[in-house]
mmCIF file of C-alpha atoms in Angstrom:
data_model
loop_
_atom_site.group_PDB
_atom_site.id
_atom_site.type_symbol
_atom_site.label_atom_id
_atom_site.label_comp_id
_atom_site.label_asym_id
_atom_site.label_seq_id
_atom_site.Cartn_x
_atom_site.Cartn_y
_atom_site.Cartn_z
ATOM 1 C CA MET Y 773 136.710 83.426 108.750
ATOM 2 C CA SER Y 774 133.366 84.778 107.581
ATOM 3 C CA PRO Y 775 131.001 82.731 105.376
ATOM 4 C CA GLU Y 776 131.542 85.293 102.614
ATOM 5 C CA SER Y 777 135.282 84.670 102.749
ATOM 6 C CA LEU Y 778 134.835 80.939 102.537
ATOM 7 C CA ARG Y 779 132.360 81.129 99.671
ATOM 8 C CA CYS Y 780 134.753 83.177 97.585
ATOM 9 C CA SER Y 781 137.755 80.963 98.278
ATOM 10 C CA SER Y 782 138.793 77.673 96.816
ATOM 11 C CA ALA Y 783 140.264 74.988 99.029
ATOM 12 C CA ARG Y 784 143.413 74.530 96.960
ATOM 13 C CA ASN Y 785 144.488 78.102 97.661
ATOM 14 C CA ARG Y 786 144.012 78.030 101.408
ATOM 15 C CA GLY Y 787 147.408 76.826 102.673
ATOM 16 C CA GLY Y 788 149.924 79.510 101.708
ATOM 17 C CA VAL Y 789 147.426 82.337 101.619
ATOM 18 C CA GLN Y 790 146.149 81.531 105.113
ATOM 19 C CA ARG Y 791 149.635 81.823 106.630
ATOM 20 C CA VAL Y 792 150.195 85.195 104.969
ATOM 21 C CA GLU Y 793 146.744 86.376 106.036
ATOM 22 C CA GLY Y 794 147.548 85.671 109.680
ATOM 23 C CA LYS Y 795 150.462 88.133 109.610
ATOM 24 C CA LEU Y 796 148.472 90.768 107.752
ATOM 25 C CA ARG Y 797 145.509 90.444 110.121
ATOM 26 C CA ALA Y 798 147.836 90.950 113.083
ATOM 27 C CA SER Y 799 149.120 94.208 111.541
ATOM 28 C CA VAL Y 800 145.597 95.495 110.999
ATOM 29 C CA GLU Y 801 144.514 94.531 114.511
ATOM 30 C CA LYS Y 802 147.459 96.522 115.893
ATOM 31 C CA GLY Y 803 146.299 99.550 113.915
ATOM 32 C CA ASP Y 804 149.177 99.493 111.414
ATOM 33 C CA TYR Y 805 146.746 100.125 108.572
ATOM 34 C CA TYR Y 806 149.105 101.816 106.151
ATOM 35 C CA GLU Y 807 151.798 99.178 106.527
ATOM 36 C CA ALA Y 808 149.292 96.342 106.146
ATOM 37 C CA HIS Y 809 147.781 97.966 103.067
ATOM 38 C CA GLN Y 810 151.191 98.240 101.407
ATOM 39 C CA MET Y 811 151.925 94.595 102.245
ATOM 40 C CA TYR Y 812 148.664 93.544 100.593
ATOM 41 C CA ARG Y 813 149.571 95.497 97.458
ATOM 42 C CA THR Y 814 153.087 94.004 97.345
ATOM 43 C CA LEU Y 815 151.689 90.498 97.633
ATOM 44 C CA PHE Y 816 149.085 91.250 94.985
ATOM 45 C CA PHE Y 817 151.702 92.183 92.384
ATOM 46 C CA ARG Y 818 153.877 89.211 93.409
ATOM 47 C CA TYR Y 819 151.019 86.742 92.977
ATOM 48 C CA MET Y 820 149.958 88.317 89.683
ATOM 49 C CA SER Y 821 153.480 88.125 88.254
ATOM 50 C CA GLN Y 822 153.533 84.436 89.203
ATOM 51 C CA GLY Y 823 150.164 83.825 87.546
ATOM 52 C CA LYS Y 824 148.547 82.953 90.877
ATOM 53 C CA HIS Y 825 145.284 84.664 90.059
ATOM 54 C CA ALA Y 826 143.022 82.725 92.408
ATOM 55 C CA GLU Y 827 145.354 83.354 95.347
ATOM 56 C CA ALA Y 828 145.589 87.062 94.540
ATOM 57 C CA ARG Y 829 141.818 87.365 94.257
ATOM 58 C CA GLU Y 830 141.192 85.552 97.543
ATOM 59 C CA LEU Y 831 143.800 87.562 99.439
ATOM 60 C CA MET Y 832 142.499 90.911 98.172
ATOM 61 C CA TYR Y 833 138.863 89.970 98.851
ATOM 62 C CA ASN Y 834 139.496 88.873 102.423
ATOM 63 C CA GLY Y 835 141.775 91.878 102.974
ATOM 64 C CA ALA Y 836 139.043 94.230 101.777
ATOM 65 C CA LEU Y 837 136.535 92.617 104.198
ATOM 66 C CA LEU Y 838 139.091 93.008 107.007
ATOM 67 C CA PHE Y 839 139.691 96.700 106.288
ATOM 68 C CA PHE Y 840 135.929 97.308 106.013
ATOM 69 C CA SER Y 841 135.476 95.726 109.455
ATOM 70 C CA TYR Y 842 137.886 98.343 110.861
ATOM 71 C CA ASN Y 843 136.171 101.122 108.873
ATOM 72 C CA GLN Y 844 139.276 101.715 106.775
ATOM 73 C CA GLN Y 845 137.246 102.671 103.716
ATOM 74 C CA ASN Y 846 140.066 103.862 101.450
ATOM 75 C CA SER Y 847 142.238 100.778 101.926
ATOM 76 C CA ALA Y 848 139.219 98.485 101.595
ATOM 77 C CA ALA Y 849 138.076 100.194 98.401
ATOM 78 C CA ASP Y 850 141.585 99.950 96.927
ATOM 79 C CA LEU Y 851 141.763 96.202 97.579
ATOM 80 C CA SER Y 852 138.249 95.834 96.153
ATOM 81 C CA MET Y 853 139.490 97.398 92.924
ATOM 82 C CA LEU Y 854 142.383 94.921 92.912
ATOM 83 C CA VAL Y 855 139.845 92.072 93.125
ATOM 84 C CA LEU Y 856 138.365 93.445 89.910
ATOM 85 C CA GLU Y 857 141.808 93.748 88.352
ATOM 86 C CA VAL Y 858 142.383 90.034 88.923
ATOM 87 C CA LEU Y 859 139.019 89.198 87.378
ATOM 88 C CA GLU Y 860 139.744 91.388 84.353
ATOM 89 C CA LYS Y 861 143.196 89.860 83.788
ATOM 90 C CA SER Y 862 142.288 86.219 84.412
ATOM 91 C CA ASP Y 863 139.773 83.896 82.805
ATOM 92 C CA THR Y 864 137.485 83.761 85.836
ATOM 93 C CA LYS Y 865 134.001 82.708 84.785
ATOM 94 C CA VAL Y 866 131.075 84.977 85.550
ATOM 95 C CA GLU Y 867 129.182 82.905 88.120
ATOM 96 C CA ASP Y 868 126.634 83.782 90.793
ATOM 97 C CA GLU Y 869 129.159 83.160 93.575
ATOM 98 C CA MET Y 870 131.581 85.771 92.239
ATOM 99 C CA LEU Y 871 128.800 88.257 91.540
ATOM 100 C CA GLU Y 872 127.657 87.870 95.165
ATOM 101 C CA CYS Y 873 131.211 88.570 96.360
ATOM 102 C CA LEU Y 874 131.363 91.774 94.305
ATOM 103 C CA ALA Y 875 127.931 92.807 95.590
ATOM 104 C CA LYS Y 876 129.149 92.218 99.162
ATOM 105 C CA LEU Y 877 132.084 94.604 98.602
ATOM 106 C CA PHE Y 878 129.740 97.159 97.047
ATOM 107 C CA SER Y 879 127.390 96.943 100.045
ATOM 108 C CA LEU Y 880 130.231 97.753 102.469
ATOM 109 C CA MET Y 881 131.487 100.813 100.601
ATOM 110 C CA ASP Y 882 130.520 104.303 101.705
ATOM 111 C CA PRO Y 883 127.442 105.116 99.572
ATOM 112 C CA ASN Y 884 128.749 108.621 98.877
ATOM 113 C CA SER Y 885 132.290 107.701 97.887
ATOM 114 C CA PRO Y 886 133.570 108.174 94.336
ATOM 115 C CA GLU Y 887 135.346 104.828 94.734
ATOM 116 C CA ARG Y 888 131.966 103.095 94.902
ATOM 117 C CA VAL Y 889 130.905 104.603 91.585
ATOM 118 C CA ALA Y 890 134.170 103.548 89.938
ATOM 119 C CA PHE Y 891 133.943 100.058 91.452
ATOM 120 C CA VAL Y 892 130.409 99.335 90.292
ATOM 121 C CA SER Y 893 131.095 100.667 86.799
ATOM 122 C CA ARG Y 894 134.061 98.322 86.353
ATOM 123 C CA ALA Y 895 132.265 95.400 88.000
ATOM 124 C CA LEU Y 896 129.278 95.743 85.662
ATOM 125 C CA LYS Y 897 131.579 95.810 82.647
ATOM 126 C CA TRP Y 898 133.408 92.688 83.828
ATOM 127 C CA SER Y 899 130.094 90.921 84.458
ATOM 128 C CA THR Y 900 129.297 91.061 80.725
ATOM 129 C CA GLY Y 901 132.725 89.952 79.570
ATOM 130 C CA GLY Y 902 133.919 93.523 79.039
ATOM 131 C CA SER Y 903 131.305 94.116 76.346
ATOM 132 C CA SER Y 904 129.378 97.346 75.863
ATOM 133 C CA LYS Y 905 126.230 95.789 77.319
ATOM 134 C CA LEU Y 906 124.834 97.222 80.510
ATOM 135 C CA GLY Y 907 125.811 94.461 82.934
ATOM 136 C CA HIS Y 908 124.796 90.960 84.055
ATOM 137 C CA PRO Y 909 121.085 90.832 85.072
ATOM 138 C CA LYS Y 910 121.883 88.887 88.261
ATOM 139 C CA PHE Y 911 124.456 91.488 89.329
ATOM 140 C CA HIS Y 912 121.987 94.296 88.635
ATOM 141 C CA GLN Y 913 119.450 92.482 90.809
ATOM 142 C CA LEU Y 914 121.920 92.162 93.702
ATOM 143 C CA LEU Y 915 122.827 95.856 93.439
ATOM 144 C CA ALA Y 916 119.154 96.840 93.278
ATOM 145 C CA VAL Y 917 118.381 95.050 96.549
ATOM 146 C CA ILE Y 918 121.361 96.659 98.330
ATOM 147 C CA LEU Y 919 120.344 100.140 97.174
ATOM 148 C CA TRP Y 920 116.732 99.447 98.139
ATOM 149 C CA LYS Y 921 117.865 98.639 101.695
ATOM 150 C CA GLU Y 922 119.761 101.950 101.706
ATOM 151 C CA GLN Y 923 116.508 103.658 100.604
ATOM 152 C CA ASN Y 924 118.254 104.868 97.474
ATOM 153 C CA TYR Y 925 115.107 104.128 95.486
ATOM 154 C CA SER Y 926 116.068 105.981 92.330
ATOM 155 C CA GLU Y 927 119.318 104.056 91.825
ATOM 156 C CA SER Y 928 117.642 100.835 92.934
ATOM 157 C CA ARG Y 929 115.019 101.237 90.218
ATOM 158 C CA TYR Y 930 117.707 101.701 87.568
ATOM 159 C CA HIS Y 931 119.324 98.381 88.504
ATOM 160 C CA PHE Y 932 115.992 96.538 88.798
ATOM 161 C CA LEU Y 933 115.205 97.767 85.288
ATOM 162 C CA HIS Y 934 118.294 95.976 83.963
ATOM 163 C CA SER Y 935 117.625 92.812 85.952
ATOM 164 C CA SER Y 936 114.866 90.246 85.427
ATOM 165 C CA ASP Y 937 113.306 90.722 88.859
ATOM 166 C CA GLY Y 938 109.949 92.322 88.121
ATOM 167 C CA GLU Y 939 108.510 91.249 91.478
ATOM 168 C CA GLY Y 940 111.348 92.773 93.500
ATOM 169 C CA CYS Y 941 111.121 95.945 91.424
ATOM 170 C CA ALA Y 942 107.393 96.224 92.142
ATOM 171 C CA GLN Y 943 107.842 95.765 95.892
ATOM 172 C CA MET Y 944 110.552 98.428 95.939
ATOM 173 C CA LEU Y 945 108.328 100.803 93.944
ATOM 174 C CA VAL Y 946 105.441 100.291 96.380
ATOM 175 C CA GLU Y 947 107.746 101.337 99.231
ATOM 176 C CA TYR Y 948 109.182 104.214 97.173
ATOM 177 C CA SER Y 949 105.751 105.533 96.240
ATOM 178 C CA SER Y 950 104.340 105.143 99.755
ATOM 179 C CA SER Y 951 107.263 106.855 101.498
ATOM 180 C CA ARG Y 952 108.336 109.522 98.994
ATOM 181 C CA GLY Y 953 105.617 110.015 96.392
ATOM 182 C CA TYR Y 954 102.432 112.050 96.192
ATOM 183 C CA ARG Y 955 99.181 110.107 96.314
ATOM 184 C CA THR Y 956 98.276 111.516 92.899
ATOM 185 C CA GLU Y 957 101.420 109.886 91.418
ATOM 186 C CA VAL Y 958 100.736 106.328 92.575
ATOM 187 C CA ASP Y 959 100.006 105.257 88.986
ATOM 188 C CA MET Y 960 103.042 107.050 87.535
ATOM 189 C CA PHE Y 961 105.596 105.019 89.483
ATOM 190 C CA VAL Y 962 104.526 101.752 87.880
ATOM 191 C CA ALA Y 963 103.714 103.226 84.440
ATOM 192 C CA GLN Y 964 107.300 104.449 84.143
ATOM 193 C CA ALA Y 965 108.701 101.028 85.062
ATOM 194 C CA VAL Y 966 106.426 99.086 82.695
ATOM 195 C CA LEU Y 967 107.204 101.348 79.740
ATOM 196 C CA GLN Y 968 110.943 101.169 80.441
ATOM 197 C CA PHE Y 969 110.900 97.366 80.737
ATOM 198 C CA LEU Y 970 109.073 97.196 77.388
ATOM 199 C CA CYS Y 971 111.617 99.535 75.777
ATOM 200 C CA LEU Y 972 114.274 97.055 76.890
ATOM 201 C CA LYS Y 973 112.266 94.191 75.282
ATOM 202 C CA ASN Y 974 111.604 92.639 78.696
ATOM 203 C CA LYS Y 975 107.901 91.862 78.315
ATOM 204 C CA SER Y 976 107.699 89.310 81.140
ATOM 205 C CA SER Y 977 109.171 91.665 83.770
ATOM 206 C CA ALA Y 978 106.874 94.451 82.533
ATOM 207 C CA SER Y 979 103.844 92.238 83.214
ATOM 208 C CA VAL Y 980 105.110 91.063 86.595
ATOM 209 C CA VAL Y 981 105.963 94.558 87.845
ATOM 210 C CA PHE Y 982 102.484 95.784 86.873
ATOM 211 C CA SER Y 983 100.497 92.927 88.412
ATOM 212 C CA THR Y 984 102.564 92.875 91.619
ATOM 213 C CA TYR Y 985 102.524 96.650 92.106
ATOM 214 C CA THR Y 986 98.790 97.054 91.512
ATOM 215 C CA ASP Y 987 98.066 94.074 93.760
ATOM 216 C CA LYS Y 988 100.259 95.199 96.682
ATOM 217 C CA HIS Y 989 99.992 98.991 96.682
ATOM 218 C CA PRO Y 990 97.729 100.104 99.564
ATOM 219 C CA SER Y 991 96.413 103.119 97.628
ATOM 220 C CA ILE Y 992 95.287 101.188 94.546
ATOM 221 C CA GLU Y 993 91.830 99.643 94.534
ATOM 222 C CA LYS Y 994 91.656 96.139 93.125
ATOM 223 C CA GLY Y 995 91.418 95.946 89.373
ATOM 224 C CA PRO Y 996 91.342 95.776 86.426
ATOM 225 C CA PRO Y 997 89.592 97.973 85.566
ATOM 226 C CA PHE Y 998 91.234 100.595 87.756
ATOM 227 C CA VAL Y 999 90.097 103.982 89.010
ATOM 228 C CA GLN Y 1000 93.205 105.619 87.495
ATOM 229 C CA PRO Y 1001 93.032 105.910 83.665
ATOM 230 C CA LEU Y 1002 96.822 105.571 83.343
ATOM 231 C CA LEU Y 1003 96.709 102.130 85.001
ATOM 232 C CA ASN Y 1004 93.970 101.061 82.593
ATOM 233 C CA PHE Y 1005 96.131 102.242 79.701
ATOM 234 C CA ILE Y 1006 99.091 100.159 80.918
ATOM 235 C CA TRP Y 1007 96.830 97.132 81.405
ATOM 236 C CA PHE Y 1008 95.475 97.446 77.859
ATOM 237 C CA LEU Y 1009 98.979 98.085 76.499
ATOM 238 C CA LEU Y 1010 100.301 94.835 77.977
ATOM 239 C CA LEU Y 1011 97.384 92.966 76.373
ATOM 240 C CA ALA Y 1012 98.047 94.742 73.055
ATOM 241 C CA VAL Y 1013 101.748 93.813 73.161
ATOM 242 C CA ASP Y 1014 100.719 90.154 73.480
ATOM 243 C CA GLY Y 1015 98.286 90.540 70.549
ATOM 244 C CA GLY Y 1016 100.662 92.515 68.333
ATOM 245 C CA LYS Y 1017 97.939 94.377 66.415
ATOM 246 C CA LEU Y 1018 99.029 97.858 65.325
ATOM 247 C CA THR Y 1019 95.471 99.199 65.052
ATOM 248 C CA VAL Y 1020 94.773 98.329 68.701
ATOM 249 C CA PHE Y 1021 98.006 100.007 69.788
ATOM 250 C CA THR Y 1022 97.294 103.149 67.743
ATOM 251 C CA VAL Y 1023 93.739 103.569 69.030
ATOM 252 C CA LEU Y 1024 94.901 102.943 72.585
ATOM 253 C CA CYS Y 1025 97.564 105.686 72.417
ATOM 254 C CA GLU Y 1026 95.062 108.134 70.891
ATOM 255 C CA GLN Y 1027 92.339 107.451 73.451
ATOM 256 C CA TYR Y 1028 94.628 107.899 76.452
ATOM 257 C CA GLN Y 1029 96.525 111.018 75.316
ATOM 258 C CA PRO Y 1030 95.266 113.113 78.292
ATOM 259 C CA SER Y 1031 96.894 110.604 80.688
ATOM 260 C CA LEU Y 1032 100.008 110.217 78.554
ATOM 261 C CA LYS Y 1033 100.652 113.972 78.593
ATOM 262 C CA ARG Y 1034 101.375 113.805 82.335
ATOM 263 C CA ASP Y 1035 105.004 112.894 81.570
ATOM 264 C CA PRO Y 1036 106.676 114.072 78.342
ATOM 265 C CA MET Y 1037 108.718 110.850 78.185
ATOM 266 C CA TYR Y 1038 105.670 108.567 77.815
ATOM 267 C CA ASN Y 1039 105.219 109.220 74.096
ATOM 268 C CA GLU Y 1040 108.953 108.688 73.497
ATOM 269 C CA TYR Y 1041 108.678 105.304 75.191
ATOM 270 C CA LEU Y 1042 105.591 104.449 73.156
ATOM 271 C CA ASP Y 1043 107.334 105.354 69.885
ATOM 272 C CA ARG Y 1044 110.004 102.812 70.799
ATOM 273 C CA ILE Y 1045 107.453 100.199 71.907
ATOM 274 C CA GLY Y 1046 105.644 100.694 68.597
ATOM 275 C CA GLN Y 1047 108.857 99.827 66.746
ATOM 276 C CA LEU Y 1048 109.689 96.816 68.891
ATOM 277 C CA PHE Y 1049 106.298 95.119 69.117
ATOM 278 C CA PHE Y 1050 104.069 96.524 66.354
ATOM 279 C CA GLY Y 1051 106.382 97.043 63.393
ATOM 280 C CA VAL Y 1052 106.128 100.843 63.373
ATOM 281 C CA PRO Y 1053 109.032 102.291 61.325
ATOM 282 C CA PRO Y 1054 111.481 104.497 63.247
ATOM 283 C CA LYS Y 1055 111.043 108.252 63.015
ATOM 284 C CA GLN Y 1056 113.368 109.830 60.489
ATOM 285 C CA SER Y 1057 114.609 112.478 62.899
ATOM 286 C CA PRO Y 1058 118.437 112.264 63.003
ATOM 287 C CA SER Y 1059 118.440 112.737 66.777
ATOM 288 C CA TYR Y 1060 116.241 109.692 67.383
ATOM 289 C CA GLY Y 1061 117.735 106.405 68.441
ATOM 290 C CA GLY Y 1062 116.772 103.733 70.929
ATOM 291 C CA LEU Y 1063 118.714 102.100 73.687
ATOM 292 C CA LEU Y 1064 119.009 98.843 71.810
ATOM 293 C CA ASP Y 1065 119.165 100.037 68.193
ATOM 294 C CA GLY Y 1066 121.435 97.757 66.212
ATOM 295 C CA GLU Y 1067 123.147 100.616 64.403
ATOM 296 C CA LEU Y 1068 123.880 102.377 67.674
ATOM 297 C CA GLU Y 1069 125.309 99.194 69.185
ATOM 298 C CA ARG Y 1070 127.468 98.432 66.158
ATOM 299 C CA SER Y 1071 128.918 101.875 65.660
ATOM 300 C CA GLY Y 1072 129.163 103.003 69.255
ATOM 301 C CA THR Y 1073 129.419 106.534 67.901
ATOM 302 C CA ALA Y 1074 125.813 107.684 67.608
ATOM 303 C CA ARG Y 1075 124.712 110.480 69.890
ATOM 304 C CA ALA Y 1076 122.385 109.364 72.662
ATOM 305 C CA SER Y 1077 118.743 110.238 72.140
ATOM 306 C CA PRO Y 1078 116.537 111.607 74.924
ATOM 307 C CA LEU Y 1079 115.002 108.144 75.312
ATOM 308 C CA GLU Y 1080 118.390 106.455 75.572
ATOM 309 C CA LEU Y 1081 119.589 108.938 78.152
ATOM 310 C CA GLU Y 1082 116.395 108.497 80.155
ATOM 311 C CA LEU Y 1083 116.805 104.715 80.240
ATOM 312 C CA ARG Y 1084 120.422 105.037 81.259
ATOM 313 C CA SER Y 1085 119.691 107.513 84.026
ATOM 314 C CA SER Y 1086 117.669 106.865 87.131
ATOM 315 C CA GLU Y 1087 115.718 110.087 87.223
ATOM 316 C CA THR Y 1088 112.067 110.056 86.261
ATOM 317 C CA VAL Y 1089 109.263 112.506 86.670
ATOM 318 C CA GLU Y 1090 108.555 111.597 90.266
ATOM 319 C CA ASP Y 1091 112.213 112.233 91.221
ATOM 320 C CA ARG Y 1092 112.080 115.636 89.598
ATOM 321 C CA HIS Y 1093 109.069 116.513 91.757
ATOM 322 C CA HIS Y 1094 110.816 115.680 95.046
#
């Protein structure tokens, strides 16, 4: 039994489930994958009808790990989805241990499979109690690290953005920039992340990602001040956010317009940051709305603005260049 299996089990369930697992494991080891898969599904519905949620969850989780170990991706993915079904239909608390189990299943799925996309979407929704929020920060952090290891930097950045791990995000961005980016874009990788963290009202992660990235990136000379004007702008912006003075923010944005024109999204981000930290009223344009606007959250019907779509997607200017 693997450590992952044991962590996601509870001792009171072990007896009966263990006996059943022995028979199912024997079927898989003989190569009777289809038959074993159907047996797992039959047992799942039996346990669920009896209200044995913990047993059903444990059996499906260990079954998924078993099928993954034999590279039976479809069967493993199906049982992974049944793990989520148990979580959705029971009152299982959202705890780190369970989030780690779900991340383990995600890590074993074929990165290009549609099942993986469906799995992570449902898992994120469960992790926030089925609410419309974007997922539990700890789960996002676990996903970000897995995707980083797979060198899927764009998706990794998206999940880091919705976690609270500014340091991990910075280290990933250093690797991303060094391996995939142009030298002239070194400053843009971190500027994007800082502005997005601020748009999500995560000031502490914005500061950490900036200080860690500028400290660790081999192509950035020690600062502040920095050689790159855009890095100086971000440094001053973080200080201005702490001070909260609108005049400082306004002058700063005016002075650095040449740098800010390098990506058309920068001024959209800054409009939002102005609202959140400096009391700037929202633009009256009917198409404008932020990711965390109260009206948007309450109604759920507003059309997504360009800024909202950008924060929800993983693509930024450096991706579009490569």
